[in-house]
PDB file of C-alpha atoms and ligand atoms in Angstrom:
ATOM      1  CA  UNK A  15      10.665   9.649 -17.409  1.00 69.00           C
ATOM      2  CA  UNK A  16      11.822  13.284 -16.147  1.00 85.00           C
ATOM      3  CA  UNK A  17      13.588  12.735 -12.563  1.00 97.00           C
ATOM      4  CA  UNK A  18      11.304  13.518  -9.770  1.00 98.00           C
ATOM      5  CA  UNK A  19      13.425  15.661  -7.785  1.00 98.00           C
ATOM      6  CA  UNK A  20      15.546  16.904 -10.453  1.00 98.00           C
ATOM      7  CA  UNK A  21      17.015  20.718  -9.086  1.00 95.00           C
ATOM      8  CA  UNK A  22      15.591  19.827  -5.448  1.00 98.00           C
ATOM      9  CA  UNK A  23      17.462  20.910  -2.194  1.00 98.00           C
ATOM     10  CA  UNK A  24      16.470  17.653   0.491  1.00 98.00           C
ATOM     11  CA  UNK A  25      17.847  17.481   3.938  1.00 99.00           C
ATOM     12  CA  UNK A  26      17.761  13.603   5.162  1.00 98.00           C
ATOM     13  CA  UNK A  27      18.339  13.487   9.082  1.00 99.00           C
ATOM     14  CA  UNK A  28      19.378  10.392  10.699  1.00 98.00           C
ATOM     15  CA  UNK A  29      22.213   8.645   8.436  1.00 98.00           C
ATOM     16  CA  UNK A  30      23.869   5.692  10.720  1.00 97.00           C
ATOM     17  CA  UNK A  31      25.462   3.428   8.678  1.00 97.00           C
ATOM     18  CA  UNK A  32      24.869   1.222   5.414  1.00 97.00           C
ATOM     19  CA  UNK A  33      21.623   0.058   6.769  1.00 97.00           C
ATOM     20  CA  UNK A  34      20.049   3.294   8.049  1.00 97.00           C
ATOM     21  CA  UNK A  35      16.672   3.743   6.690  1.00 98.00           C
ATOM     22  CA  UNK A  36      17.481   7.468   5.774  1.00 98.00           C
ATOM     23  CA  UNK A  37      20.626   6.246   3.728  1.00 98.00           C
ATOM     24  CA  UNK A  38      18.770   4.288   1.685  1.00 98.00           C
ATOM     25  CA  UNK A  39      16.060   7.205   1.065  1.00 98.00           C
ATOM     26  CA  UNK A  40      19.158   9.463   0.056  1.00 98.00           C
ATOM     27  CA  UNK A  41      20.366   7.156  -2.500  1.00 98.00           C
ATOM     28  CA  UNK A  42      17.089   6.990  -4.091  1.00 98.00           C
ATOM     29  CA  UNK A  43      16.642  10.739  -3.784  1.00 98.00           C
ATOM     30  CA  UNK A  44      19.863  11.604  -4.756  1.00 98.00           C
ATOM     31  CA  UNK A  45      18.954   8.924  -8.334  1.00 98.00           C
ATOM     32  CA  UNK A  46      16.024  10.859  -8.476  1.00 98.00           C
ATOM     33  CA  UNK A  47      18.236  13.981  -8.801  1.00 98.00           C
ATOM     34  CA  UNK A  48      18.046  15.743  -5.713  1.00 98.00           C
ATOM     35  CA  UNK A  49      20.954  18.181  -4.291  1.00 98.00           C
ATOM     36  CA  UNK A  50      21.246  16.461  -0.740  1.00 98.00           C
ATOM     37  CA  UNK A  51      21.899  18.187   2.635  1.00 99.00           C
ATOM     38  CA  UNK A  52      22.445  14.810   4.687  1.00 98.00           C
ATOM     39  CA  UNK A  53      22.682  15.352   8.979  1.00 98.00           C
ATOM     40  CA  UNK A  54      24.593  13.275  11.532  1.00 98.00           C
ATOM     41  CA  UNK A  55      24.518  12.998  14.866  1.00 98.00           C
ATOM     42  CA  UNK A  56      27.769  13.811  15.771  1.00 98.00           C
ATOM     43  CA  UNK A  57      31.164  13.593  14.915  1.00 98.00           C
ATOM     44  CA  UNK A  58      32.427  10.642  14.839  1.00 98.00           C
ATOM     45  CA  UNK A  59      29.038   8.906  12.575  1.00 98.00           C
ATOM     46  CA  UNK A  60      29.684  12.171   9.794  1.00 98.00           C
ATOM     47  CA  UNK A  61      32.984  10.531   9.001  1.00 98.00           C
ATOM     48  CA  UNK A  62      31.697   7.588   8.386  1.00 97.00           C
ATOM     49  CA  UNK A  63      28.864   8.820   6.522  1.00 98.00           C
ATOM     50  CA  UNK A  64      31.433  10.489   4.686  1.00 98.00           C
ATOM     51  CA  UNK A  65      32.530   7.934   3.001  1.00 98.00           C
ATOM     52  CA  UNK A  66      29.137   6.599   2.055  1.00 98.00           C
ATOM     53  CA  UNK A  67      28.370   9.446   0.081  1.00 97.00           C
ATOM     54  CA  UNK A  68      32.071   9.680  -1.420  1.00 97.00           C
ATOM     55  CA  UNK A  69      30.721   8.799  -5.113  1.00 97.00           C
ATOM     56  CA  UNK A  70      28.050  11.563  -4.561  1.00 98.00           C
ATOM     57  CA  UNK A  71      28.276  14.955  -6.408  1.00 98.00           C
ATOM     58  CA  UNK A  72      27.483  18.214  -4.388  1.00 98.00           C
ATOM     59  CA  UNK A  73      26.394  16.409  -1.526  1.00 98.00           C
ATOM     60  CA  UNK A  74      26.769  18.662   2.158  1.00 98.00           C
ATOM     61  CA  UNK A  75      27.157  17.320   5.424  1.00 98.00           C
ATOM     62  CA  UNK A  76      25.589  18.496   8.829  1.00 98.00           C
ATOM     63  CA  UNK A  77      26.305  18.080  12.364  1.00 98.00           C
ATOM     64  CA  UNK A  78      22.716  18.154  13.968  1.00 98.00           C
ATOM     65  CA  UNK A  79      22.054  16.675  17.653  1.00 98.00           C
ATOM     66  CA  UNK A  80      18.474  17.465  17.744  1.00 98.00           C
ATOM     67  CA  UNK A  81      18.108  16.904  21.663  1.00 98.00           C
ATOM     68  CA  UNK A  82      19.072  20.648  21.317  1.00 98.00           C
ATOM     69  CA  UNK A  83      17.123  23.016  19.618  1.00 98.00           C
ATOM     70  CA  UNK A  84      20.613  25.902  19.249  1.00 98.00           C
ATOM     71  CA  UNK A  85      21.774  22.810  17.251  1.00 98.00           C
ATOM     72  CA  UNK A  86      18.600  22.030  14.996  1.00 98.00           C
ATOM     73  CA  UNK A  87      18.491  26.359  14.422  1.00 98.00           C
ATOM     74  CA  UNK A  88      22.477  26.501  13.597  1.00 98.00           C
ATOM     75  CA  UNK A  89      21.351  23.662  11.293  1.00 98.00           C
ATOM     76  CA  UNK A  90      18.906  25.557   9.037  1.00 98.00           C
ATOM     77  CA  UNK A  91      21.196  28.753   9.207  1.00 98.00           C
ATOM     78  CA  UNK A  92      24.105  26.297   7.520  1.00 98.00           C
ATOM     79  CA  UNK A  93      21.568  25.313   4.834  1.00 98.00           C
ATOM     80  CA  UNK A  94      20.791  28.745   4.247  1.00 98.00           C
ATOM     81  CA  UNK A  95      24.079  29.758   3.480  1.00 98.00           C
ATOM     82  CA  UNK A  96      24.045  27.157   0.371  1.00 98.00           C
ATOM     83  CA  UNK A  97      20.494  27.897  -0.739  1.00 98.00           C
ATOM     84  CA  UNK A  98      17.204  29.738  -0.099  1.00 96.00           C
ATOM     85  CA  UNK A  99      14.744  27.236  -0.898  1.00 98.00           C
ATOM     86  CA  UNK A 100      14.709  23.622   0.778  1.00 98.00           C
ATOM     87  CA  UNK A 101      12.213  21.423  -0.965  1.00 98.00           C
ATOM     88  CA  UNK A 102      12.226  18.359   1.322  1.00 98.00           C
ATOM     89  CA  UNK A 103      12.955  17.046   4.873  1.00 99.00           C
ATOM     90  CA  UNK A 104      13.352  13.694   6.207  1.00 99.00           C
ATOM     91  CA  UNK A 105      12.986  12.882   9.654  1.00 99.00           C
ATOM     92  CA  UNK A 106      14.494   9.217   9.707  1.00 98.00           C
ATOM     93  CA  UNK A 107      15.783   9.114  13.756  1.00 98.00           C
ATOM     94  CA  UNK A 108      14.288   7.496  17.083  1.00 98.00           C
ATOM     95  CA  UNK A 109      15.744   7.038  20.221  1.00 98.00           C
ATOM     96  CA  UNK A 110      14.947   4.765  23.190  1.00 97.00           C
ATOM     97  CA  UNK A 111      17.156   3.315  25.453  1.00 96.00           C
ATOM     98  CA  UNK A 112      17.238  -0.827  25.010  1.00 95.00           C
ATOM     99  CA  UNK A 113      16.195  -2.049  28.326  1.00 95.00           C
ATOM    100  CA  UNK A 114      12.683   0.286  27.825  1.00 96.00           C
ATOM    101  CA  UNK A 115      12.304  -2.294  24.523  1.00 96.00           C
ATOM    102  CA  UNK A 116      11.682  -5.633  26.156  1.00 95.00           C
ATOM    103  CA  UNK A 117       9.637  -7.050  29.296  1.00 95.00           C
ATOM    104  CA  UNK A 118       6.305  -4.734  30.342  1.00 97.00           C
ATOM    105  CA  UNK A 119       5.196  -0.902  29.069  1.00 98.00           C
ATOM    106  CA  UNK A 120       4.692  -0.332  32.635  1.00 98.00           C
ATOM    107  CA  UNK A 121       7.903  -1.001  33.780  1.00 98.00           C
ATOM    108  CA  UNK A 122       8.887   1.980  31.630  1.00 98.00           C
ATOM    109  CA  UNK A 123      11.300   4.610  33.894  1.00 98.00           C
ATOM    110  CA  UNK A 124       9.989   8.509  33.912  1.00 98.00           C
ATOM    111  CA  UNK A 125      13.388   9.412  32.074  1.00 98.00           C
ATOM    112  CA  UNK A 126      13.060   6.374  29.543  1.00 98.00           C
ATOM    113  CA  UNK A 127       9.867   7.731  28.663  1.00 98.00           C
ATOM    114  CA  UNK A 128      10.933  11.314  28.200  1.00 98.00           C
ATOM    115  CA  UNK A 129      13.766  10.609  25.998  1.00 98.00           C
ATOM    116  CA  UNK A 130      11.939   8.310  23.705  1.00 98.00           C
ATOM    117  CA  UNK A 131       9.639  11.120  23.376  1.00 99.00           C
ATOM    118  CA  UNK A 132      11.970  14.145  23.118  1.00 98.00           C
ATOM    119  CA  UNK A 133      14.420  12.074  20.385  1.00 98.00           C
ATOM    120  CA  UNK A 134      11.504  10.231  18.843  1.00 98.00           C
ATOM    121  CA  UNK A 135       8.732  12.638  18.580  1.00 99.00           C
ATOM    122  CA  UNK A 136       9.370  16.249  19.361  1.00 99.00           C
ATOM    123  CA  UNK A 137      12.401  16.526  17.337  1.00 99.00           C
ATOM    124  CA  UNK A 138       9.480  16.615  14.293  1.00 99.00           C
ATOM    125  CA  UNK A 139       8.036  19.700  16.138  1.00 99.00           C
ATOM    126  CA  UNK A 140      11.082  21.655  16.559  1.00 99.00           C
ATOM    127  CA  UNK A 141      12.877  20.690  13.181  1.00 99.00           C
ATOM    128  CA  UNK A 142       9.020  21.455  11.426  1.00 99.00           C
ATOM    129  CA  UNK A 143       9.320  25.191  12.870  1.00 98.00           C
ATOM    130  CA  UNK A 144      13.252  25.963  11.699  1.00 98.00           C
ATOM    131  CA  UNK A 145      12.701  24.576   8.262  1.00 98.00           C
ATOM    132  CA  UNK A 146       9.527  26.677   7.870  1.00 98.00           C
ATOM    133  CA  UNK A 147      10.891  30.010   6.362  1.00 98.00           C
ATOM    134  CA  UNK A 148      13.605  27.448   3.828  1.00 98.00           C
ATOM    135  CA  UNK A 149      10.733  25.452   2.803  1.00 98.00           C
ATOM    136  CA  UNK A 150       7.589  28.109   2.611  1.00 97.00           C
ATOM    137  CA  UNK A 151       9.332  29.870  -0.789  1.00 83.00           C
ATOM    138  CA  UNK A 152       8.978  26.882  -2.550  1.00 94.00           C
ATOM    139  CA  UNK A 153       6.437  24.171  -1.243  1.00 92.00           C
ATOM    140  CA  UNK A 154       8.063  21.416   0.465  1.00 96.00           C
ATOM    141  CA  UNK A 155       7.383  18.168   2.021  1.00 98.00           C
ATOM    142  CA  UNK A 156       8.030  16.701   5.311  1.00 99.00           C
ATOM    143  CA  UNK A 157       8.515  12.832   5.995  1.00 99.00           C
ATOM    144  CA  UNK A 158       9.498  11.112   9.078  1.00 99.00           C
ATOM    145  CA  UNK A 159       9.202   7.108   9.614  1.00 98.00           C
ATOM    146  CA  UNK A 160       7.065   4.974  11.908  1.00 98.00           C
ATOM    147  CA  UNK A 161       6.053   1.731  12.548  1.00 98.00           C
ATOM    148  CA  UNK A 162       2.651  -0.265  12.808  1.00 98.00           C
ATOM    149  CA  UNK A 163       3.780  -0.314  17.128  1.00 98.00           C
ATOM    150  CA  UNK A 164       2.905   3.717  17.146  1.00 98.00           C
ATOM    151  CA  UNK A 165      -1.133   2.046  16.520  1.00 98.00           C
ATOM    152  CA  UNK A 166      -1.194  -1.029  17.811  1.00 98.00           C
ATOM    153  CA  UNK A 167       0.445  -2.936  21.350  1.00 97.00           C
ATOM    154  CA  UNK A 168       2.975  -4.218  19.563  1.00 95.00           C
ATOM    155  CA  UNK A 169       5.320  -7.050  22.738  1.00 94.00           C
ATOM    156  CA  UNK A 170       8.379  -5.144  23.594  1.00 95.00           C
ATOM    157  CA  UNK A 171       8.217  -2.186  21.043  1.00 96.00           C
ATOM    158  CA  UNK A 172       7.078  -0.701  24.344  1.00 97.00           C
ATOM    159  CA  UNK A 173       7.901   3.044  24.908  1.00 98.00           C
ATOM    160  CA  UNK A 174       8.926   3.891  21.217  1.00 98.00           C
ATOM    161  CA  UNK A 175       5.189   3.096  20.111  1.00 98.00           C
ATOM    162  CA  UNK A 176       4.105   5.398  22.602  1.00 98.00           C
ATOM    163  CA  UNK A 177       6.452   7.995  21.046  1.00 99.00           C
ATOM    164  CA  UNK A 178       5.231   6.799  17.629  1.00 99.00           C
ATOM    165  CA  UNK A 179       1.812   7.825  18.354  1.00 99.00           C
ATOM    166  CA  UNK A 180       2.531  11.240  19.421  1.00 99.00           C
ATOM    167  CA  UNK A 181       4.941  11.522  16.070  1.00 99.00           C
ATOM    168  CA  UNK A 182       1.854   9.748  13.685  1.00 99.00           C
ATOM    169  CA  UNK A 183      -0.305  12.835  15.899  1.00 99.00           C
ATOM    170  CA  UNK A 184       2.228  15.673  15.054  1.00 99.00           C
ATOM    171  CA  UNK A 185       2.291  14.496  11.698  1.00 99.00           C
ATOM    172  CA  UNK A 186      -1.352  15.465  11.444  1.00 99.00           C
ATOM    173  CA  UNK A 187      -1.097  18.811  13.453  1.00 99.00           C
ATOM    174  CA  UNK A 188       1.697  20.146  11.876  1.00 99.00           C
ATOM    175  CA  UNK A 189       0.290  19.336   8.456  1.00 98.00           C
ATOM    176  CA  UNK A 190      -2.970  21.447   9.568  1.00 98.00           C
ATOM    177  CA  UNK A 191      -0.485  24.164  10.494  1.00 98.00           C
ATOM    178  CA  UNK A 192       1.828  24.293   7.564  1.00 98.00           C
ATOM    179  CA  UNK A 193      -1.027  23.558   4.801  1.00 98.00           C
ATOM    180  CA  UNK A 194      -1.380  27.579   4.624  1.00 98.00           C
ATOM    181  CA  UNK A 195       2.343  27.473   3.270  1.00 98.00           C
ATOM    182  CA  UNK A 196       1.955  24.871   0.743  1.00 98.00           C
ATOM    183  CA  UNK A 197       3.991  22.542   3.545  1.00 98.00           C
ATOM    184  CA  UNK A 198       3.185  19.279   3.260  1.00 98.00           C
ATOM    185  CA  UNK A 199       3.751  16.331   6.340  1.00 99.00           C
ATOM    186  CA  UNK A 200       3.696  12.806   5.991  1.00 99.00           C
ATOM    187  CA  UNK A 201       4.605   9.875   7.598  1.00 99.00           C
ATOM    188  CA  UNK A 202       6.295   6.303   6.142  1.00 99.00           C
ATOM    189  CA  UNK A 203       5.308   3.327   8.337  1.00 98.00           C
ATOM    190  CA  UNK A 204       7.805   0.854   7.302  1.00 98.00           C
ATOM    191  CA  UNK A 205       7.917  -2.690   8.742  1.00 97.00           C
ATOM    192  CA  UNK A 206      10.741  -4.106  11.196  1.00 95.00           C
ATOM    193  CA  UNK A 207      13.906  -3.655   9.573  1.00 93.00           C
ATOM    194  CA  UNK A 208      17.130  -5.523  10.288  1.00 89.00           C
ATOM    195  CA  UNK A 209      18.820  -2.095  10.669  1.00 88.00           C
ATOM    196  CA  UNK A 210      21.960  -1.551  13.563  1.00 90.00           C
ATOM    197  CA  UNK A 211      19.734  -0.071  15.841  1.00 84.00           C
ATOM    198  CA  UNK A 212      17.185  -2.738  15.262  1.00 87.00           C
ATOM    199  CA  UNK A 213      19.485  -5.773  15.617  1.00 83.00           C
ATOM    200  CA  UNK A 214      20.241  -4.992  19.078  1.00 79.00           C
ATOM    201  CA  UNK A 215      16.515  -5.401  20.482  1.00 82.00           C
ATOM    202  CA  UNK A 216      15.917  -8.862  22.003  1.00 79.00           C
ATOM    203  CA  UNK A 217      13.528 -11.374  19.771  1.00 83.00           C
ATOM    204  CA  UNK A 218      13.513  -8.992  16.911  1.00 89.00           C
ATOM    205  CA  UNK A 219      14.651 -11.985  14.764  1.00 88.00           C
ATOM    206  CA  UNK A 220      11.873 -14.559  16.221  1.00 87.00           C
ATOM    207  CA  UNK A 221       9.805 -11.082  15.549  1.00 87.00           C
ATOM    208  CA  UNK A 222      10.986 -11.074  11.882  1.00 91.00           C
ATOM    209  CA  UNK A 223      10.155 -14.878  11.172  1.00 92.00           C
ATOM    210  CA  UNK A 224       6.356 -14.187  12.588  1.00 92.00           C
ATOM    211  CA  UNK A 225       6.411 -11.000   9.769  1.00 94.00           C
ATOM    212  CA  UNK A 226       7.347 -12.962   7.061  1.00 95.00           C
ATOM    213  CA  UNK A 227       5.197 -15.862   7.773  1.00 96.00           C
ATOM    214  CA  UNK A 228       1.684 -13.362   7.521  1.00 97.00           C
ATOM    215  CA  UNK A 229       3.090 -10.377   5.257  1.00 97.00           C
ATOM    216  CA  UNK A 230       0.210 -10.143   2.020  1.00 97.00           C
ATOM    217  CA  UNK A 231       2.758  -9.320   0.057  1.00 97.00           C
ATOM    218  CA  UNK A 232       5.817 -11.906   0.294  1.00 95.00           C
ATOM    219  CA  UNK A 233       9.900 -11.008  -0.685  1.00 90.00           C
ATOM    220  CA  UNK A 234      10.762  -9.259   2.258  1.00 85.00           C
ATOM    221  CA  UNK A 235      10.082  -4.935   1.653  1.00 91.00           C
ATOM    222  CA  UNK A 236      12.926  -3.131   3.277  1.00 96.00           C
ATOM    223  CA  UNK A 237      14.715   0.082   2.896  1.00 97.00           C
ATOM    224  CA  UNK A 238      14.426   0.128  -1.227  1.00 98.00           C
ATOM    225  CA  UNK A 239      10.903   0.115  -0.590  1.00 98.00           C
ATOM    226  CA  UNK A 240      10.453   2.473   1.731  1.00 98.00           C
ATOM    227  CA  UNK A 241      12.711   4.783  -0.197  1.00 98.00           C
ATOM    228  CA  UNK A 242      10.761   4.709  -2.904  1.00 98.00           C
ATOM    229  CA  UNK A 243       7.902   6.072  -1.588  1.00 98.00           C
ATOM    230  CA  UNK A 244       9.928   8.573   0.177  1.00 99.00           C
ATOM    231  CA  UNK A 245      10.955   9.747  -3.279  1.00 98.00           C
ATOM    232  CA  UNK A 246       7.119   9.816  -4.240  1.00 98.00           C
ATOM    233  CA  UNK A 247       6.064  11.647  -1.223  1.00 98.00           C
ATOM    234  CA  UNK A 248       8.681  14.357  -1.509  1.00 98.00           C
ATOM    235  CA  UNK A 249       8.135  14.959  -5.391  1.00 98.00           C
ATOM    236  CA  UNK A 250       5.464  16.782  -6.904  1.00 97.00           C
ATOM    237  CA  UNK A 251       3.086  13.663  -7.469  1.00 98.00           C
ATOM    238  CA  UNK A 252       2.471  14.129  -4.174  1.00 98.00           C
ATOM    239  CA  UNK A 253       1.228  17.724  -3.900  1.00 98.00           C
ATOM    240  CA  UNK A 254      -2.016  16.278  -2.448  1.00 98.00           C
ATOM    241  CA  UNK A 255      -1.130  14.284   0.009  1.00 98.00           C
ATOM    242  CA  UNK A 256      -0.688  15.625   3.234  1.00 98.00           C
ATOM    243  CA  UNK A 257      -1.103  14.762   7.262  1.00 99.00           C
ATOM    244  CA  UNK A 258      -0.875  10.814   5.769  1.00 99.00           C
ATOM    245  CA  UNK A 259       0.808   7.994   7.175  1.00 99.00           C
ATOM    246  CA  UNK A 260       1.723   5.597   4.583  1.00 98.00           C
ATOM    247  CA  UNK A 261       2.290   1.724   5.044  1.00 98.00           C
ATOM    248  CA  UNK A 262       5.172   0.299   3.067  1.00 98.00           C
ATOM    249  CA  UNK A 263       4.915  -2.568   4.957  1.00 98.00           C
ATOM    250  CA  UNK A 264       3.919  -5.471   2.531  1.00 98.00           C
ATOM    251  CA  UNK A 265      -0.025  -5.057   3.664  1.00 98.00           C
ATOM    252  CA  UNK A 266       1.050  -6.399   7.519  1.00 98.00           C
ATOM    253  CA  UNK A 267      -1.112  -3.783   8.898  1.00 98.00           C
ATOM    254  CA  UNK A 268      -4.520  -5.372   7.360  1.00 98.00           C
ATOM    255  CA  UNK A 269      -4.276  -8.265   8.909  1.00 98.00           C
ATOM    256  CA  UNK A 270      -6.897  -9.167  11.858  1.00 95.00           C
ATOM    257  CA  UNK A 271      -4.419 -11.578  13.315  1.00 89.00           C
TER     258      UNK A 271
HETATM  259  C1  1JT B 321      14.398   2.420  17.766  1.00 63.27           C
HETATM  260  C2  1JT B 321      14.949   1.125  17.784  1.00 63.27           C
HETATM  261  C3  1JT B 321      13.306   2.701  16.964  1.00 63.27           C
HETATM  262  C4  1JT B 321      14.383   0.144  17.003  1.00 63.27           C
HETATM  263  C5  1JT B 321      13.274   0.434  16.220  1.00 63.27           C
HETATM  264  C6  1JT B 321      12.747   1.708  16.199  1.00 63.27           C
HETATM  265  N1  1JT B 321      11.699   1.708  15.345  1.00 63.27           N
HETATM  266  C7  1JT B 321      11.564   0.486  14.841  1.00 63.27           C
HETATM  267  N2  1JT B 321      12.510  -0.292  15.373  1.00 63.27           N
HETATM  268  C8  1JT B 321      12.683  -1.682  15.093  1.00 63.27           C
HETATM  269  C9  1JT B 321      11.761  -2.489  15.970  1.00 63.27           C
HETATM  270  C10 1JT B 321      12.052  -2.654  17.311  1.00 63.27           C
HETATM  271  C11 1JT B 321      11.193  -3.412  18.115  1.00 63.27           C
HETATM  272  C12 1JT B 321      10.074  -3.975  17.582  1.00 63.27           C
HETATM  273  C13 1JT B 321       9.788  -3.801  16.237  1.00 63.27           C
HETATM  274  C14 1JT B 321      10.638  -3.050  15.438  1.00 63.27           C
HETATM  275  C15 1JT B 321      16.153   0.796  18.589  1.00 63.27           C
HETATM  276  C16 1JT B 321      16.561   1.884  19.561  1.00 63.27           C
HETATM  277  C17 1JT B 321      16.404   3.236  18.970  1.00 63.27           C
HETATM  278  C18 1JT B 321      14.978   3.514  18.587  1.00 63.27           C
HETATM  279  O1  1JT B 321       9.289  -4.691  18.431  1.00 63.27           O
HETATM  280  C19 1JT B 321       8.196  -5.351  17.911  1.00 63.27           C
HETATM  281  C20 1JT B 321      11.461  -3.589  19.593  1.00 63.27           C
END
């Protein structure tokens, strides 16, 4: 079969490490031919991503701290110098701080909130509106990730659900507003991954073990998974789909209890 993103420019946002969700999305889009514009947070993680992609032809690498919109504009301006036309952007990050995911929702501080929401959520917005005029010339499709906790009171996901919901919520807004351009939004809702930043929150294992025990469809579905249907989303088989969130999750989310 013809690649799916064969000649298409993809920016993936929110490469960590080995085990980021977004680096396994760019290995998949990258096998599905894609030229990839990948974004760090800072630094010190871009050298280290660095070496991940080593093996990778034509592959660029971007500072981008989006708690700052200069950076997120500067961003798009780098891109532009490479290329005109971005076909696809994925919104892989989230932010909370750890002691906001365990013990009560409404223990949840006034900053704690805010950041969640700023890192989590309203990075989409701002990101959506700088990659307008790359993506507009050609089509292009949007992704970010979410889990089942942005729908349902999920114990200790906490103030990242809440920030989940307003991202799931964007997703649908901004795909009413970008429709006009042929811009298409979607979200992933993957399940609980053991990723770095997922490790550290307290009874995610015991959390885990409950998942596996109900999951419909068992052999646990992790990042190859969700990449996959990243790569779908992005490519042209898509070009109906838009303002969706899509479950990778192994069917959790149809269970009544
Ligand atoms: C963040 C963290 C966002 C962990 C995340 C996340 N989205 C999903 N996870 C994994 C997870 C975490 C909990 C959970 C289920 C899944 C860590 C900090 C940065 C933002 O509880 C049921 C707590």
């Amino acid at each position: 079969m013809a690649k799916l993103l064969r000649d298409k420019n993809i920016l993936i946002m929110g490469i960590s490490n080995k085990w980021s969700i977004a680096w396994a999305i760019a290995k998949a889009c990258y096998e599905a031919g894609a030229k990839l514009f990948l974004s760090c947070v800072d630094e010190k993680t871009k050298l280290s991503v660095e070496k991940l992609c080593e093996d990778m032809i034509g592959v660029e690498l971007l500072i981008c701290d989006v708690s700052e919109d200069e950076q997120i504009e500067a961003m798009f301006d780098d891109i532009n110098k490479s290329t005109d036309k971005l076909h696809g952007v994925v919104h892989s990050l989230a932010f909370a701080k750890r002691e906001e995911l365990e013990g009560k929702y409404y223990d949840t501080s006034r900053d704690g909130y805010l950041l969640a929401q700023e890192i989590s959520s309203y990075s989409l917005v701002a990101v959506s509106r700088y990659a307008r005029p790359l993506m507009q010339r050609c089509g292009g499709s949007i992704l970010t990730l979410t889990y089942l906790g942005g729908e349902r009171a999920v114990p200790n996901y906490n103030v990242m659900g809440v920030s989940k919901a307003a991202l799931e919520s964007s997703v649908k807004y901004l795909a009413a507003d970008l429709g006009e351009y042929g811009i298409r939004v979607n979200a992933i809702s993957a399940p609980p991954i053991k990723t770095v930043s997922a490790r550290g929150v307290s009874g995610f294992t015991d959390m885990l073990k409950g998942y596996d025990e109900r999951v419909p469809l068992k052999g646990i579905i992790g990042q190859e998974e969700v990449a996959d249907t990243a790569v779908f989303l992005i490519s042209n088989m898509a070009r109906g789909i838009t303002g969706e969130n899509i479950h990778v999750d192994g069917g959790y989310h149809i269970l009544g209890i």
